[in-house]
XYZ file of C-alpha atoms in Angstrom:
558
model
C 0.000 0.000 0.000
C 1.314 3.440 -1.042
C 1.609 5.888 1.866
C -0.851 8.796 1.753
C 1.942 11.363 1.412
C 3.368 9.547 -1.632
C -0.083 9.189 -3.169
C -0.586 12.949 -2.932
C 2.857 13.581 -4.424
C 2.162 11.254 -7.367
C -1.260 12.898 -7.910
C 0.325 16.356 -8.043
C 2.955 15.072 -10.477
C 0.283 13.551 -12.745
C -1.765 16.735 -12.688
C 1.361 18.727 -13.567
C 2.128 16.386 -16.485
C -1.445 16.568 -17.773
C -1.428 20.365 -17.559
C 1.956 20.566 -19.294
C 0.929 18.219 -22.102
C -2.322 20.125 -22.599
C -0.470 23.434 -22.823
C 2.030 21.920 -25.257
C -0.774 20.577 -27.414
C -2.481 23.941 -27.465
C 0.752 25.696 -28.434
C 1.286 23.525 -31.522
C -0.612 24.756 -34.556
C -2.160 21.596 -35.912
C -4.014 22.069 -39.196
C -7.566 20.837 -38.922
C -9.178 19.022 -41.851
C -10.160 21.647 -44.405
C -13.860 21.555 -45.340
C -14.631 20.977 -49.013
C -17.758 22.955 -49.869
C -19.909 22.671 -52.977
C -22.637 25.183 -53.802
C -25.001 24.115 -56.584
C -26.152 27.473 -57.928
C -28.506 27.848 -60.895
C -29.532 31.333 -61.923
C -32.629 32.102 -63.900
C -33.441 34.566 -66.663
C -36.940 34.959 -68.100
C -35.809 35.467 -71.693
C -32.818 35.133 -73.981
C -32.852 37.715 -76.796
C -29.576 36.472 -78.297
C -31.183 33.347 -79.776
C -34.747 33.129 -81.105
C -34.782 29.362 -80.530
C -34.388 29.875 -76.800
C -37.972 30.706 -75.887
C -39.330 31.479 -72.444
C -40.718 27.948 -72.293
C -37.313 26.445 -73.132
C -35.783 28.468 -70.315
C -38.503 27.422 -67.865
C -38.237 23.744 -68.751
C -34.480 23.958 -68.175
C -35.096 24.944 -64.556
C -37.714 22.187 -64.207
C -35.092 19.635 -65.291
C -32.478 21.102 -62.944
C -34.904 20.736 -60.038
C -35.764 17.177 -61.048
C -32.174 15.943 -61.217
C -31.214 17.651 -57.954
C -34.196 16.046 -56.207
C -33.330 12.678 -57.753
C -29.966 12.720 -55.994
C -31.297 14.467 -52.881
C -29.076 17.484 -53.537
C -30.001 20.924 -52.283
C -28.873 24.183 -53.775
C -29.502 27.802 -54.602
C -31.721 29.242 -57.326
C -31.144 32.911 -58.107
C -33.826 34.899 -59.916
C -33.365 37.803 -62.270
C -36.174 40.316 -61.673
C -38.240 39.414 -64.754
C -38.157 35.732 -63.764
C -39.002 36.675 -60.170
C -42.220 38.287 -61.392
C -43.221 35.291 -63.548
C -45.938 33.097 -61.982
C -44.494 29.847 -63.297
C -41.173 30.356 -61.543
C -42.902 31.557 -58.403
C -44.996 28.389 -58.220
C -42.130 26.046 -59.119
C -39.672 27.434 -56.592
C -42.248 27.808 -53.825
C -42.551 24.009 -53.726
C -38.844 23.498 -52.906
C -38.210 22.475 -49.285
C -36.728 25.319 -47.262
C -33.378 24.598 -45.673
C -32.450 22.265 -48.527
C -33.030 24.829 -51.243
C -32.506 28.578 -51.206
C -34.101 31.222 -53.408
C -32.115 34.398 -53.904
C -31.403 37.211 -56.347
C -29.468 37.218 -59.609
C -28.371 40.831 -59.972
C -28.698 41.604 -63.656
C -30.949 44.507 -64.572
C -33.853 43.901 -67.016
C -36.367 46.405 -68.389
C -39.244 45.750 -65.901
C -36.977 46.447 -62.925
C -35.731 49.728 -64.390
C -39.209 50.926 -65.276
C -40.696 49.898 -61.924
C -37.950 51.960 -60.302
C -39.186 55.013 -62.248
C -36.382 55.146 -64.820
C -36.226 54.955 -68.593
C -34.985 51.756 -70.173
C -31.977 52.270 -72.471
C -31.521 48.723 -73.693
C -31.905 47.164 -77.119
C -33.997 44.312 -75.699
C -36.011 43.722 -72.485
C -32.788 42.272 -71.111
C -29.575 43.720 -72.534
C -26.335 42.083 -71.368
C -24.070 45.093 -71.909
C -22.245 46.345 -68.807
C -23.768 49.826 -68.973
C -27.318 48.498 -69.356
C -27.790 45.079 -67.781
C -25.617 45.523 -64.693
C -25.703 47.851 -61.708
C -22.445 49.469 -62.846
C -24.459 51.234 -65.581
C -26.437 53.298 -63.053
C -25.660 56.048 -60.550
C -25.405 55.093 -56.867
C -28.818 56.662 -56.198
C -30.337 54.735 -59.102
C -28.777 51.525 -57.821
C -30.526 52.012 -54.487
C -33.889 52.470 -56.233
C -33.360 49.264 -58.210
C -32.446 47.381 -55.039
C -35.496 48.663 -53.158
C -37.877 47.604 -55.928
C -36.341 44.143 -56.251
C -36.230 43.402 -52.524
C -39.744 44.735 -51.940
C -41.209 42.603 -54.727
C -39.201 39.546 -53.702
C -40.680 39.774 -50.212
C -44.186 40.115 -51.658
C -43.655 36.860 -53.551
C -41.799 34.732 -51.003
C -42.478 36.457 -47.676
C -38.858 37.327 -46.843
C -35.888 39.186 -48.272
C -33.243 37.247 -50.231
C -30.125 36.340 -48.268
C -27.904 35.680 -51.293
C -27.389 38.123 -54.158
C -24.943 37.271 -56.938
C -23.932 38.423 -60.393
C -20.892 38.492 -62.660
C -20.067 41.627 -60.736
C -21.803 43.781 -58.113
C -20.308 47.117 -57.089
C -19.397 47.860 -53.471
C -22.024 50.601 -53.075
C -24.808 48.200 -54.010
C -23.446 45.394 -51.843
C -23.100 47.607 -48.804
C -26.609 49.007 -49.308
C -28.047 45.475 -49.564
C -26.179 44.483 -46.410
C -27.072 47.497 -44.287
C -30.735 47.758 -45.304
C -31.703 44.180 -46.131
C -29.056 42.170 -44.247
C -27.874 39.922 -47.049
C -25.519 37.157 -45.937
C -23.630 36.051 -49.050
C -22.726 37.172 -52.539
C -20.780 35.800 -55.491
C -19.019 37.109 -58.573
C -17.450 35.695 -61.700
C -14.218 33.743 -61.790
C -11.102 35.605 -62.874
C -11.245 36.133 -66.625
C -9.946 38.515 -69.266
C -12.450 40.097 -71.657
C -14.969 37.256 -71.581
C -18.528 38.518 -72.183
C -17.328 42.114 -71.807
C -16.039 41.639 -68.262
C -12.420 41.594 -67.110
C -11.773 40.573 -63.512
C -8.050 40.043 -63.153
C -5.700 39.538 -60.237
C -8.205 39.023 -57.429
C -8.700 36.461 -54.672
C -8.613 33.466 -56.989
C -11.111 31.007 -55.467
C -13.045 30.318 -52.252
C -14.345 33.614 -50.787
C -13.235 36.992 -49.435
C -14.545 40.085 -47.674
C -14.442 43.034 -50.113
C -13.238 46.565 -49.543
C -15.980 49.130 -48.934
C -14.774 51.089 -51.966
C -13.941 48.232 -54.320
C -15.865 44.968 -54.226
C -13.291 43.150 -56.359
C -10.533 44.022 -53.897
C -10.147 42.045 -50.638
C -9.996 44.293 -47.584
C -7.090 44.026 -45.160
C -8.917 45.280 -42.057
C -12.329 44.453 -40.611
C -13.327 48.105 -40.360
C -12.620 48.611 -44.072
C -14.564 45.580 -45.318
C -18.161 44.881 -46.234
C -19.014 41.919 -43.961
C -20.536 39.905 -46.804
C -18.370 37.079 -48.185
C -18.065 37.040 -51.971
C -17.671 33.520 -53.360
C -15.956 32.996 -56.721
C -18.228 31.352 -59.274
C -17.881 28.718 -61.994
C -15.083 26.407 -60.827
C -12.025 27.446 -62.855
C -9.581 24.859 -64.112
C -6.664 25.621 -61.743
C -4.060 24.506 -64.285
C -5.299 25.695 -67.705
C -7.827 28.521 -67.333
C -5.189 31.132 -66.508
C -3.225 30.759 -69.767
C -6.227 30.288 -72.053
C -6.317 32.906 -74.806
C -2.955 34.621 -74.331
C -2.680 37.560 -76.793
C -6.448 37.431 -77.398
C -8.996 40.066 -76.473
C -11.226 37.323 -75.035
C -10.207 34.416 -72.860
C -11.623 30.983 -73.438
C -13.483 29.145 -70.692
C -12.403 25.942 -68.949
C -14.689 25.572 -65.948
C -17.064 23.248 -64.128
C -19.994 24.672 -66.094
C -21.735 21.584 -67.528
C -22.111 23.009 -71.051
C -18.388 22.895 -71.861
C -17.108 19.867 -73.764
C -13.683 20.175 -72.130
C -14.635 21.098 -68.613
C -17.878 20.457 -66.805
C -19.346 18.398 -69.637
C -16.455 15.939 -69.831
C -16.421 13.008 -67.402
C -12.618 12.719 -67.351
C -12.189 16.402 -66.540
C -15.007 16.424 -63.960
C -13.651 13.399 -62.090
C -10.148 14.899 -62.110
C -11.410 18.280 -60.894
C -13.334 16.846 -57.949
C -10.493 14.508 -57.028
C -8.058 17.398 -56.730
C -10.684 19.538 -54.948
C -11.214 16.809 -52.362
C -7.856 15.034 -52.049
C -5.173 17.682 -52.582
C -4.020 19.870 -49.712
C -5.978 23.061 -49.072
C -5.411 25.712 -46.435
C -8.555 26.920 -44.677
C -11.207 25.344 -46.888
C -11.722 24.435 -50.506
C -14.719 25.411 -52.570
C -16.427 25.168 -55.901
C -19.718 26.216 -57.458
C -21.607 23.758 -59.630
C -24.766 24.514 -61.622
C -25.583 26.563 -64.697
C -27.562 29.555 -65.923
C -30.747 28.506 -67.721
C -29.817 30.557 -70.823
C -27.644 27.651 -72.004
C -30.755 25.379 -72.077
C -31.206 21.834 -70.822
C -30.190 20.165 -74.079
C -26.749 21.783 -73.864
C -26.158 21.176 -70.154
C -27.865 17.811 -69.670
C -24.798 15.630 -70.229
C -22.715 17.658 -67.770
C -25.451 17.663 -65.147
C -25.868 13.910 -65.433
C -22.112 13.487 -64.925
C -21.786 15.900 -62.020
C -24.876 15.431 -59.838
C -24.386 11.720 -59.011
C -20.683 12.347 -58.379
C -21.402 15.236 -56.009
C -24.021 13.095 -54.221
C -21.512 10.252 -53.882
C -18.852 12.563 -52.433
C -21.438 13.991 -50.035
C -22.472 10.496 -48.895
C -18.806 9.633 -48.336
C -18.502 12.813 -46.203
C -15.857 14.189 -48.551
C -17.776 17.358 -49.457
C -20.431 19.532 -47.850
C -23.234 20.417 -50.253
C -24.781 23.660 -49.034
C -26.866 26.580 -50.134
C -24.863 29.739 -50.603
C -26.649 31.268 -47.620
C -25.478 28.359 -45.450
C -21.909 28.710 -46.698
C -22.018 32.466 -46.138
C -23.287 31.975 -42.588
C -20.507 29.469 -41.866
C -17.883 31.765 -43.391
C -18.983 34.739 -41.284
C -19.030 32.618 -38.134
C -15.584 31.165 -38.889
C -13.693 34.172 -40.281
C -13.783 37.773 -39.113
C -11.403 38.834 -41.879
C -10.514 37.220 -45.200
C -8.655 33.962 -44.495
C -5.652 32.385 -46.183
C -6.747 29.570 -48.512
C -5.155 27.419 -51.176
C -6.039 25.168 -54.106
C -3.352 22.677 -55.131
C -3.036 20.124 -57.927
C -0.570 17.279 -57.409
C -1.695 15.201 -60.430
C -2.982 16.599 -63.704
C -5.205 14.909 -66.269
C -3.820 11.895 -68.104
C -0.103 11.968 -68.877
C 0.318 15.713 -68.271
C 3.093 16.520 -65.794
C 1.680 19.954 -64.886
C 1.130 20.731 -61.214
C 0.109 23.947 -59.542
C -0.554 25.759 -56.284
C -2.809 28.772 -55.781
C -2.552 30.632 -52.483
C -4.709 33.586 -51.427
C -4.867 35.812 -48.381
C -6.187 39.272 -47.591
C -2.824 40.671 -48.726
C -1.965 38.862 -51.958
C -2.357 35.907 -54.264
C 0.327 33.760 -55.824
C 0.312 30.945 -58.369
C 3.186 28.530 -58.918
C 3.240 26.158 -61.889
C 5.486 23.124 -62.334
C 6.003 22.245 -65.992
C 8.499 19.844 -67.567
C 10.560 19.533 -64.350
C 10.818 23.339 -63.955
C 9.180 25.793 -61.575
C 7.600 29.058 -62.702
C 5.940 31.642 -60.478
C 3.152 32.455 -62.880
C 1.331 35.149 -60.923
C 1.653 37.466 -57.916
C -0.883 40.233 -57.288
C -1.103 42.440 -54.212
C -4.310 43.702 -52.595
C -4.961 47.222 -51.306
C -8.298 48.158 -49.722
C -7.522 51.838 -50.443
C -7.606 51.307 -54.224
C -11.040 52.569 -55.297
C -13.110 51.139 -58.096
C -13.799 53.673 -60.828
C -17.413 52.485 -60.886
C -18.252 53.284 -57.270
C -19.346 56.882 -57.820
C -19.950 57.114 -61.556
C -21.753 54.747 -63.941
C -19.838 53.012 -66.697
C -20.576 54.407 -70.152
C -18.939 51.676 -72.262
C -20.288 48.187 -72.827
C -17.375 46.586 -70.964
C -15.962 46.781 -67.438
C -12.503 46.048 -66.089
C -11.362 45.260 -62.544
C -7.748 44.785 -61.516
C -5.508 44.458 -58.478
C -1.795 45.329 -58.192
C 0.585 43.195 -60.299
C 4.041 41.981 -59.372
C 4.061 39.007 -61.760
C 1.469 38.555 -64.513
C 2.082 35.485 -66.619
C -0.972 36.158 -68.762
C -0.867 39.849 -69.658
C 2.918 39.955 -69.932
C 3.064 37.029 -72.393
C 2.504 36.451 -76.097
C 1.633 33.341 -78.028
C 4.552 31.447 -79.538
C 6.926 33.050 -77.035
C 8.038 31.642 -73.664
C 5.358 32.600 -71.138
C 6.175 35.323 -68.636
C 7.015 34.476 -65.054
C 9.732 34.107 -62.439
C 11.908 31.049 -63.028
C 14.452 29.609 -60.651
C 17.961 29.374 -62.064
C 21.503 28.723 -60.910
C 25.037 29.301 -62.166
C 26.298 25.878 -63.208
C 29.703 25.489 -64.854
C 29.781 29.252 -65.328
C 26.445 29.388 -67.152
C 22.882 30.211 -66.196
C 20.651 27.134 -66.153
C 17.108 26.403 -65.060
C 16.966 24.309 -61.922
C 15.115 21.051 -62.415
C 13.261 18.893 -59.948
C 10.700 16.203 -59.341
C 7.124 16.327 -58.085
C 6.338 18.979 -55.463
C 4.889 17.805 -52.162
C 2.184 19.926 -50.551
C 1.458 20.060 -46.833
C -0.112 22.592 -44.506
C -0.201 24.025 -41.046
C -2.779 26.500 -39.851
C -2.821 29.351 -42.371
C 0.318 28.231 -44.218
C 0.901 26.119 -47.323
C 4.250 24.335 -47.306
C 5.747 23.126 -50.585
C 8.775 20.878 -50.782
C 10.233 20.581 -54.275
C 12.961 17.923 -54.593
C 15.736 18.997 -56.924
C 17.428 16.817 -59.519
C 20.011 19.340 -60.763
C 21.688 18.972 -57.376
C 20.833 16.847 -54.378
C 18.535 18.933 -52.214
C 15.177 20.690 -52.210
C 13.510 24.071 -52.463
C 11.311 24.628 -49.402
C 8.513 27.191 -49.815
C 6.160 28.535 -47.151
C 3.207 30.644 -48.253
C 1.585 32.362 -45.290
C -0.856 35.212 -44.812
C 1.663 38.022 -45.223
C 4.921 36.433 -46.346
C 6.530 34.238 -48.969
C 9.534 32.278 -47.662
C 11.883 30.159 -49.791
C 14.956 28.235 -48.713
C 17.211 26.005 -50.786
C 18.322 23.031 -48.714
C 21.392 21.329 -50.140
C 24.884 20.346 -49.074
C 26.126 21.613 -52.402
C 26.931 25.307 -52.624
C 24.710 26.762 -55.308
C 24.474 30.285 -56.709
C 20.704 30.348 -57.315
C 18.157 33.099 -58.014
C 14.821 33.930 -59.639
C 14.633 35.862 -62.922
C 11.449 37.556 -64.123
C 11.075 37.460 -67.898
C 8.305 39.115 -69.917
C 7.690 40.063 -73.536
C 9.321 43.324 -74.564
C 5.996 45.082 -75.088
C 4.607 44.310 -71.614
C 3.366 47.298 -69.624
C 5.247 46.774 -66.395
C 4.561 48.540 -63.072
C 8.164 48.800 -61.853
C 9.213 52.394 -61.189
C 12.392 51.631 -59.263
C 14.280 48.439 -58.474
C 16.050 48.872 -55.142
C 18.108 46.268 -53.343
C 15.380 45.493 -50.798
C 12.336 47.138 -52.332
C 10.429 47.254 -55.608
C 8.609 50.540 -56.109
C 5.611 50.081 -58.405
C 2.746 52.044 -59.909
C -0.422 50.726 -61.522
C -3.549 52.745 -62.410
C -2.217 55.715 -60.384
C -1.738 53.570 -57.277
C 1.754 53.493 -55.749
C 2.771 50.297 -53.989
C 5.871 48.308 -53.157
C 7.200 44.826 -52.517
C 9.784 44.515 -49.756
C 12.420 41.825 -49.332
C 13.097 41.042 -45.681
C 15.681 38.540 -46.835
C 17.087 38.606 -50.360
C 17.853 41.354 -52.874
C 16.373 42.728 -56.091
C 18.446 43.837 -59.062
C 18.314 44.352 -62.820
C 20.425 41.686 -64.521
C 22.148 42.146 -67.851
C 20.736 38.969 -69.422
C 17.494 40.509 -70.696
C 15.397 39.644 -67.647
C 13.215 42.376 -66.147
C 14.521 41.811 -62.636
C 16.353 39.292 -60.486
C 15.657 38.142 -56.936
C 18.697 36.660 -55.193
C 18.727 34.914 -51.796
C 20.686 35.842 -48.707
C 22.146 32.933 -46.731
C 20.313 30.590 -49.084
C 16.913 32.087 -48.269
C 14.334 34.589 -49.501
C 11.602 36.252 -47.418
C 9.149 38.662 -49.040
C 6.818 40.890 -47.053
C 3.444 41.277 -48.770
C 1.511 42.719 -45.828
C 3.053 46.196 -46.011
C 2.927 47.535 -49.566
C 3.119 51.263 -48.787
């Protein structure tokens, strides 16, 4: 029998050990499993003036079929109504039968003739719905006119369904409109188009690439850096971009092509090989924070065109849901979760460790409230394809004045732009890692990158084959860190190459600071570790390590 005094001593020791282990466990940042969220979003127009064969009945029957297939697989989702469809009795009756909680009815924010006229304004369009940016979107109206349009829509929506919509989405919604909808009608979630260049008259380029972000109060395409400067409505990125190919599609063209999850595209959401690959990488590859995609389709494409893709995607999404690999939610539910989980825009990532078929391409997208970066591995080489910085103080030109042209453009602040600074039939722009080998510059080569994560940070380990060693990369909320780990002494560096005609933002290349200017906004990139210079080999700039490492500060761009 243990004496009482010893028993007390052992009890105190055990309690101390338990307390110590608990504190140690709490101090270690262990990455929790990242949720994989799928929103099935179908938005509805009453008419399609671009094609006489697409009648109002064809459009209605498309939605009927979407509802049928979603019910077949017990999948919920979000239906967003343009105003003319909102006021149509057939859509009212159809959508009113959908079970609440499983389905959500919200607003698709394109501006048709009935909405404009009911708001007391004159219609300027060629048709009852005109898709031009200065006619069919809120950017074509003054801030006061936007508020009138919002009031009419929300009032009539409540008359039909008994409540105000919680989700409002469009290819693009300006910050004034979003903030007005939030403050007066308490919307929870919004969504805008994927990044694209020139497609359908809209350019959104350089933004938070996927998942969702809180926008600046003066620029809804720009992520805010501080809670007091943001509209507290998460904006989800629509359409499910191909993370490998979409970015480079259409270089030197005025219009990008489209490679997305949309079920109408033969290479993309309508192709079973592509769809299975896309969902495998969405679910299985490493993602910081959470991963996300939007499935579904606008009814303007018609059921005949989207049927094959829907019949590929819906059973797969249901299977992944049943296996607890994805969460299928309404956009309102995802917006509520996002607001509960994140008070400011979080770091997130989307990685691809295995491409389609025999392709050796691999990629990593990383986003935070301060910047985005994309790295592409191609043919055993590494290229930083894109870096854009975010500044909540950069205003949108459309916040106070309506657009007068039929196109709109939205940008952030470029450091590397592998799309706009490239030309077809020339090596694509980007930062490539090189080393001096036998007195000559040579691209470093390596094997397959390995992705891992801790809380808020994506770690990439790229094994080298040029020398024995590895390049270790950490992408975190405000910094990019790179270290070359090798016993061999190697003179390595990154060179940025672009086409000669590229419009570059670099005003001054200092040893520890790049001074830049884009659209009258001054900004900078600072090297905490490493140096910038202008080499004499034709590259735009060079980034060299210090003590075998590079650390860039992207959280202080002023």
